[in-house]
Amino acid sequence: MQVRFPDVDWFCDNCNTYLNNQRGFDDRKYIWKCKKCGYKNSISAANIRHENPVMHNVFGFLLGYIRSYLVYAIAVLIISEIIRKQEIVLFFGHRLFLILALSYPVVIMISLFFERAIAKYGIHKPLGNWIISTIPCYFVGDCFRPLREVLTFPFALLNLLRLKIKGISFTKYFRKKCFYAATYLILLLLIALLFWKSGACLVFS
Ligand SMILES: [Zn+2]
């Protein structure tokens, strides 16, 4: 039997059980449902952690968080400017806008470097193709991640209750969901504050 990832050990993202020796495990499957807890694990190159998974998770999260904040803050400044002037204008004189707009590509570059050189994601793809396909993924992800993490939280709660009734523990997965929902809720509140501030100056000016 040919395996997709020779010499890679797979562990459940929820209960940390070793998956390779579960009955019927086949790494050619893209999803493997853990026999112990029932969590559906993604079996893909993106989920292989080469060295330090905690560091990768922390840096990956921070970079994604900063990128989302920048995208939302830029959008909020554009929207408040449109409301104020009733037209789309260029913001070359707006210092905060300039700082944010220039920071986004810089954080994108740091993220690309981190993923490729340190976390070794996508190393099986040619560098140019990988960069061209990854940047739009970043942007779409940065736009939707905060809303998705906050809005899907009630469903995670329902799922937890449903599984609790069945006697299956999903605590690790749920803790992660709570962390993401709380941090992205803070991000949305910070954005709302920025919107209120930029809106407040136009109301009082
Ligand atoms: Zn499991």
PDB file of N, CA, C and O in Angstrom, residues 142-185:
ATOM      1  N   ASP A 142      -8.423  36.485   5.958  1.00  0.00           N
ATOM      2  CA  ASP A 142      -8.337  37.637   6.867  1.00  0.00           C
ATOM      3  C   ASP A 142      -9.682  38.361   6.952  1.00  0.00           C
ATOM      4  O   ASP A 142     -10.038  38.899   7.995  1.00  0.00           O
ATOM      5  N   CYS A 143     -10.413  38.390   5.819  1.00  0.00           N
ATOM      6  CA  CYS A 143     -11.727  39.062   5.797  1.00  0.00           C
ATOM      7  C   CYS A 143     -12.756  38.272   6.599  1.00  0.00           C
ATOM      8  O   CYS A 143     -13.545  38.843   7.342  1.00  0.00           O
ATOM      9  N   PHE A 144     -12.759  36.956   6.442  1.00  0.00           N
ATOM     10  CA  PHE A 144     -13.859  36.167   7.001  1.00  0.00           C
ATOM     11  C   PHE A 144     -13.573  35.547   8.366  1.00  0.00           C
ATOM     12  O   PHE A 144     -14.494  35.230   9.103  1.00  0.00           O
ATOM     13  N   ARG A 145     -12.284  35.388   8.717  1.00  0.00           N
ATOM     14  CA  ARG A 145     -11.936  34.670   9.949  1.00  0.00           C
ATOM     15  C   ARG A 145     -12.588  35.258  11.201  1.00  0.00           C
ATOM     16  O   ARG A 145     -13.223  34.512  11.955  1.00  0.00           O
ATOM     17  N   PRO A 146     -12.489  36.600  11.422  1.00  0.00           N
ATOM     18  CA  PRO A 146     -13.082  37.137  12.666  1.00  0.00           C
ATOM     19  C   PRO A 146     -14.577  36.867  12.761  1.00  0.00           C
ATOM     20  O   PRO A 146     -15.058  36.420  13.807  1.00  0.00           O
ATOM     21  N   LEU A 147     -15.301  37.092  11.657  1.00  0.00           N
ATOM     22  CA  LEU A 147     -16.752  36.863  11.680  1.00  0.00           C
ATOM     23  C   LEU A 147     -17.057  35.385  11.873  1.00  0.00           C
ATOM     24  O   LEU A 147     -17.932  35.011  12.658  1.00  0.00           O
ATOM     25  N   ARG A 148     -16.288  34.547  11.162  1.00  0.00           N
ATOM     26  CA  ARG A 148     -16.534  33.107  11.248  1.00  0.00           C
ATOM     27  C   ARG A 148     -16.305  32.597  12.675  1.00  0.00           C
ATOM     28  O   ARG A 148     -17.142  31.883  13.228  1.00  0.00           O
ATOM     29  N   GLU A 149     -15.186  33.022  13.287  1.00  0.00           N
ATOM     30  CA  GLU A 149     -14.865  32.519  14.626  1.00  0.00           C
ATOM     31  C   GLU A 149     -15.906  32.954  15.654  1.00  0.00           C
ATOM     32  O   GLU A 149     -16.248  32.197  16.559  1.00  0.00           O
ATOM     33  N   VAL A 150     -16.406  34.185  15.506  1.00  0.00           N
ATOM     34  CA  VAL A 150     -17.381  34.680  16.475  1.00  0.00           C
ATOM     35  C   VAL A 150     -18.759  34.067  16.212  1.00  0.00           C
ATOM     36  O   VAL A 150     -19.432  33.595  17.134  1.00  0.00           O
ATOM     37  N   LEU A 151     -19.169  34.041  14.939  1.00  0.00           N
ATOM     38  CA  LEU A 151     -20.527  33.590  14.622  1.00  0.00           C
ATOM     39  C   LEU A 151     -20.713  32.078  14.763  1.00  0.00           C
ATOM     40  O   LEU A 151     -21.824  31.624  15.022  1.00  0.00           O
ATOM     41  N   THR A 152     -19.625  31.303  14.586  1.00  0.00           N
ATOM     42  CA  THR A 152     -19.786  29.846  14.684  1.00  0.00           C
ATOM     43  C   THR A 152     -19.669  29.349  16.130  1.00  0.00           C
ATOM     44  O   THR A 152     -19.883  28.172  16.392  1.00  0.00           O
ATOM     45  N   PHE A 153     -19.351  30.262  17.045  1.00  0.00           N
ATOM     46  CA  PHE A 153     -19.173  29.831  18.427  1.00  0.00           C
ATOM     47  C   PHE A 153     -20.423  29.154  19.029  1.00  0.00           C
ATOM     48  O   PHE A 153     -20.316  28.093  19.655  1.00  0.00           O
ATOM     49  N   PRO A 154     -21.646  29.736  18.829  1.00  0.00           N
ATOM     50  CA  PRO A 154     -22.834  29.061  19.375  1.00  0.00           C
ATOM     51  C   PRO A 154     -22.995  27.638  18.845  1.00  0.00           C
ATOM     52  O   PRO A 154     -23.444  26.753  19.574  1.00  0.00           O
ATOM     53  N   PHE A 155     -22.591  27.413  17.582  1.00  0.00           N
ATOM     54  CA  PHE A 155     -22.709  26.063  17.013  1.00  0.00           C
ATOM     55  C   PHE A 155     -21.728  25.106  17.696  1.00  0.00           C
ATOM     56  O   PHE A 155     -22.027  23.929  17.916  1.00  0.00           O
ATOM     57  N   ALA A 156     -20.529  25.638  18.007  1.00  0.00           N
ATOM     58  CA  ALA A 156     -19.539  24.814  18.714  1.00  0.00           C
ATOM     59  C   ALA A 156     -20.075  24.427  20.093  1.00  0.00           C
ATOM     60  O   ALA A 156     -19.884  23.307  20.560  1.00  0.00           O
ATOM     61  N   LEU A 157     -20.782  25.380  20.709  1.00  0.00           N
ATOM     62  CA  LEU A 157     -21.366  25.134  22.030  1.00  0.00           C
ATOM     63  C   LEU A 157     -22.430  24.030  21.939  1.00  0.00           C
ATOM     64  O   LEU A 157     -22.445  23.099  22.745  1.00  0.00           O
ATOM     65  N   LEU A 158     -23.268  24.120  20.910  1.00  0.00           N
ATOM     66  CA  LEU A 158     -24.298  23.094  20.701  1.00  0.00           C
ATOM     67  C   LEU A 158     -23.665  21.732  20.451  1.00  0.00           C
ATOM     68  O   LEU A 158     -24.108  20.710  20.985  1.00  0.00           O
ATOM     69  N   ASN A 159     -22.586  21.764  19.631  1.00  0.00           N
ATOM     70  CA  ASN A 159     -21.880  20.530  19.308  1.00  0.00           C
ATOM     71  C   ASN A 159     -21.298  19.883  20.562  1.00  0.00           C
ATOM     72  O   ASN A 159     -21.366  18.670  20.744  1.00  0.00           O
ATOM     73  N   LEU A 160     -20.744  20.736  21.422  1.00  0.00           N
ATOM     74  CA  LEU A 160     -20.152  20.249  22.669  1.00  0.00           C
ATOM     75  C   LEU A 160     -21.215  19.564  23.531  1.00  0.00           C
ATOM     76  O   LEU A 160     -20.992  18.473  24.057  1.00  0.00           O
ATOM     77  N   LEU A 161     -22.383  20.221  23.618  1.00  0.00           N
ATOM     78  CA  LEU A 161     -23.462  19.648  24.431  1.00  0.00           C
ATOM     79  C   LEU A 161     -23.938  18.323  23.839  1.00  0.00           C
ATOM     80  O   LEU A 161     -24.143  17.343  24.547  1.00  0.00           O
ATOM     81  N   ARG A 162     -24.063  18.312  22.500  1.00  0.00           N
ATOM     82  CA  ARG A 162     -24.526  17.106  21.812  1.00  0.00           C
ATOM     83  C   ARG A 162     -23.565  15.934  22.093  1.00  0.00           C
ATOM     84  O   ARG A 162     -23.990  14.817  22.395  1.00  0.00           O
ATOM     85  N   LEU A 163     -22.238  16.249  22.020  1.00  0.00           N
ATOM     86  CA  LEU A 163     -21.249  15.193  22.215  1.00  0.00           C
ATOM     87  C   LEU A 163     -21.140  14.785  23.671  1.00  0.00           C
ATOM     88  O   LEU A 163     -20.842  13.646  23.979  1.00  0.00           O
ATOM     89  N   LYS A 164     -21.403  15.758  24.555  1.00  0.00           N
ATOM     90  CA  LYS A 164     -21.360  15.457  25.982  1.00  0.00           C
ATOM     91  C   LYS A 164     -22.431  14.424  26.321  1.00  0.00           C
ATOM     92  O   LYS A 164     -22.198  13.492  27.096  1.00  0.00           O
ATOM     93  N   ILE A 165     -23.603  14.601  25.689  1.00  0.00           N
ATOM     94  CA  ILE A 165     -24.700  13.661  25.908  1.00  0.00           C
ATOM     95  C   ILE A 165     -24.277  12.262  25.461  1.00  0.00           C
ATOM     96  O   ILE A 165     -24.574  11.262  26.105  1.00  0.00           O
ATOM     97  N   LYS A 166     -23.520  12.227  24.360  1.00  0.00           N
ATOM     98  CA  LYS A 166     -23.056  10.928  23.849  1.00  0.00           C
ATOM     99  C   LYS A 166     -21.862  10.394  24.637  1.00  0.00           C
ATOM    100  O   LYS A 166     -21.367   9.301  24.354  1.00  0.00           O
ATOM    101  N   GLY A 167     -21.342  11.202  25.572  1.00  0.00           N
ATOM    102  CA  GLY A 167     -20.211  10.761  26.383  1.00  0.00           C
ATOM    103  C   GLY A 167     -18.858  10.948  25.716  1.00  0.00           C
ATOM    104  O   GLY A 167     -17.870  10.347  26.109  1.00  0.00           O
ATOM    105  N   ILE A 168     -18.805  11.804  24.679  1.00  0.00           N
ATOM    106  CA  ILE A 168     -17.536  12.044  23.990  1.00  0.00           C
ATOM    107  C   ILE A 168     -16.970  13.385  24.444  1.00  0.00           C
ATOM    108  O   ILE A 168     -17.676  14.390  24.464  1.00  0.00           O
ATOM    109  N   SER A 169     -15.686  13.390  24.819  1.00  0.00           N
ATOM    110  CA  SER A 169     -15.071  14.631  25.296  1.00  0.00           C
ATOM    111  C   SER A 169     -14.501  15.419  24.126  1.00  0.00           C
ATOM    112  O   SER A 169     -13.722  14.893  23.341  1.00  0.00           O
ATOM    113  N   PHE A 170     -14.879  16.669  24.028  1.00  0.00           N
ATOM    114  CA  PHE A 170     -14.331  17.533  22.978  1.00  0.00           C
ATOM    115  C   PHE A 170     -13.688  18.758  23.597  1.00  0.00           C
ATOM    116  O   PHE A 170     -13.696  19.826  23.027  1.00  0.00           O
ATOM    117  N   THR A 171     -13.134  18.600  24.785  1.00  0.00           N
ATOM    118  CA  THR A 171     -12.700  19.780  25.533  1.00  0.00           C
ATOM    119  C   THR A 171     -11.556  20.530  24.853  1.00  0.00           C
ATOM    120  O   THR A 171     -11.558  21.753  24.837  1.00  0.00           O
ATOM    121  N   LYS A 172     -10.608  19.799  24.277  1.00  0.00           N
ATOM    122  CA  LYS A 172      -9.458  20.488  23.678  1.00  0.00           C
ATOM    123  C   LYS A 172      -9.927  21.345  22.493  1.00  0.00           C
ATOM    124  O   LYS A 172      -9.565  22.509  22.367  1.00  0.00           O
ATOM    125  N   TYR A 173     -10.750  20.723  21.663  1.00  0.00           N
ATOM    126  CA  TYR A 173     -11.317  21.419  20.511  1.00  0.00           C
ATOM    127  C   TYR A 173     -12.133  22.612  20.980  1.00  0.00           C
ATOM    128  O   TYR A 173     -12.053  23.709  20.426  1.00  0.00           O
ATOM    129  N   PHE A 174     -12.900  22.425  22.053  1.00  0.00           N
ATOM    130  CA  PHE A 174     -13.780  23.478  22.529  1.00  0.00           C
ATOM    131  C   PHE A 174     -12.983  24.634  23.142  1.00  0.00           C
ATOM    132  O   PHE A 174     -13.299  25.800  22.922  1.00  0.00           O
ATOM    133  N   ARG A 175     -11.931  24.314  23.878  1.00  0.00           N
ATOM    134  CA  ARG A 175     -11.084  25.356  24.466  1.00  0.00           C
ATOM    135  C   ARG A 175     -10.488  26.238  23.364  1.00  0.00           C
ATOM    136  O   ARG A 175     -10.419  27.452  23.477  1.00  0.00           O
ATOM    137  N   LYS A 176     -10.072  25.571  22.285  1.00  0.00           N
ATOM    138  CA  LYS A 176      -9.505  26.297  21.149  1.00  0.00           C
ATOM    139  C   LYS A 176     -10.569  27.225  20.538  1.00  0.00           C
ATOM    140  O   LYS A 176     -10.303  28.380  20.237  1.00  0.00           O
ATOM    141  N   LYS A 177     -11.790  26.679  20.400  1.00  0.00           N
ATOM    142  CA  LYS A 177     -12.893  27.475  19.841  1.00  0.00           C
ATOM    143  C   LYS A 177     -13.171  28.690  20.724  1.00  0.00           C
ATOM    144  O   LYS A 177     -13.392  29.791  20.225  1.00  0.00           O
ATOM    145  N   CYS A 178     -13.177  28.481  22.047  1.00  0.00           N
ATOM    146  CA  CYS A 178     -13.446  29.578  22.999  1.00  0.00           C
ATOM    147  C   CYS A 178     -12.384  30.657  22.853  1.00  0.00           C
ATOM    148  O   CYS A 178     -12.698  31.850  22.812  1.00  0.00           O
ATOM    149  N   PHE A 179     -11.120  30.217  22.780  1.00  0.00           N
ATOM    150  CA  PHE A 179     -10.018  31.167  22.669  1.00  0.00           C
ATOM    151  C   PHE A 179     -10.161  32.008  21.398  1.00  0.00           C
ATOM    152  O   PHE A 179     -10.080  33.233  21.429  1.00  0.00           O
ATOM    153  N   TYR A 180     -10.431  31.337  20.283  1.00  0.00           N
ATOM    154  CA  TYR A 180     -10.564  32.038  19.004  1.00  0.00           C
ATOM    155  C   TYR A 180     -11.756  32.989  19.027  1.00  0.00           C
ATOM    156  O   TYR A 180     -11.660  34.131  18.588  1.00  0.00           O
ATOM    157  N   ALA A 181     -12.885  32.507  19.543  1.00  0.00           N
ATOM    158  CA  ALA A 181     -14.092  33.341  19.572  1.00  0.00           C
ATOM    159  C   ALA A 181     -13.857  34.584  20.426  1.00  0.00           C
ATOM    160  O   ALA A 181     -14.202  35.698  20.023  1.00  0.00           O
ATOM    161  N   ALA A 182     -13.219  34.407  21.598  1.00  0.00           N
ATOM    162  CA  ALA A 182     -13.007  35.542  22.511  1.00  0.00           C
ATOM    163  C   ALA A 182     -12.027  36.548  21.905  1.00  0.00           C
ATOM    164  O   ALA A 182     -12.278  37.760  21.918  1.00  0.00           O
ATOM    165  N   THR A 183     -10.915  36.059  21.355  1.00  0.00           N
ATOM    166  CA  THR A 183      -9.911  36.995  20.832  1.00  0.00           C
ATOM    167  C   THR A 183     -10.452  37.743  19.601  1.00  0.00           C
ATOM    168  O   THR A 183     -10.205  38.936  19.454  1.00  0.00           O
ATOM    169  N   TYR A 184     -11.213  37.036  18.751  1.00  0.00           N
ATOM    170  CA  TYR A 184     -11.735  37.718  17.565  1.00  0.00           C
ATOM    171  C   TYR A 184     -12.911  38.635  17.913  1.00  0.00           C
ATOM    172  O   TYR A 184     -13.147  39.620  17.210  1.00  0.00           O
ATOM    173  N   LEU A 185     -13.598  38.334  18.998  1.00  0.00           N
ATOM    174  CA  LEU A 185     -14.635  39.256  19.464  1.00  0.00           C
ATOM    175  C   LEU A 185     -13.970  40.564  19.917  1.00  0.00           C
ATOM    176  O   LEU A 185     -14.452  41.660  19.605  1.00  0.00           O
TER     177      LEU A 185
END
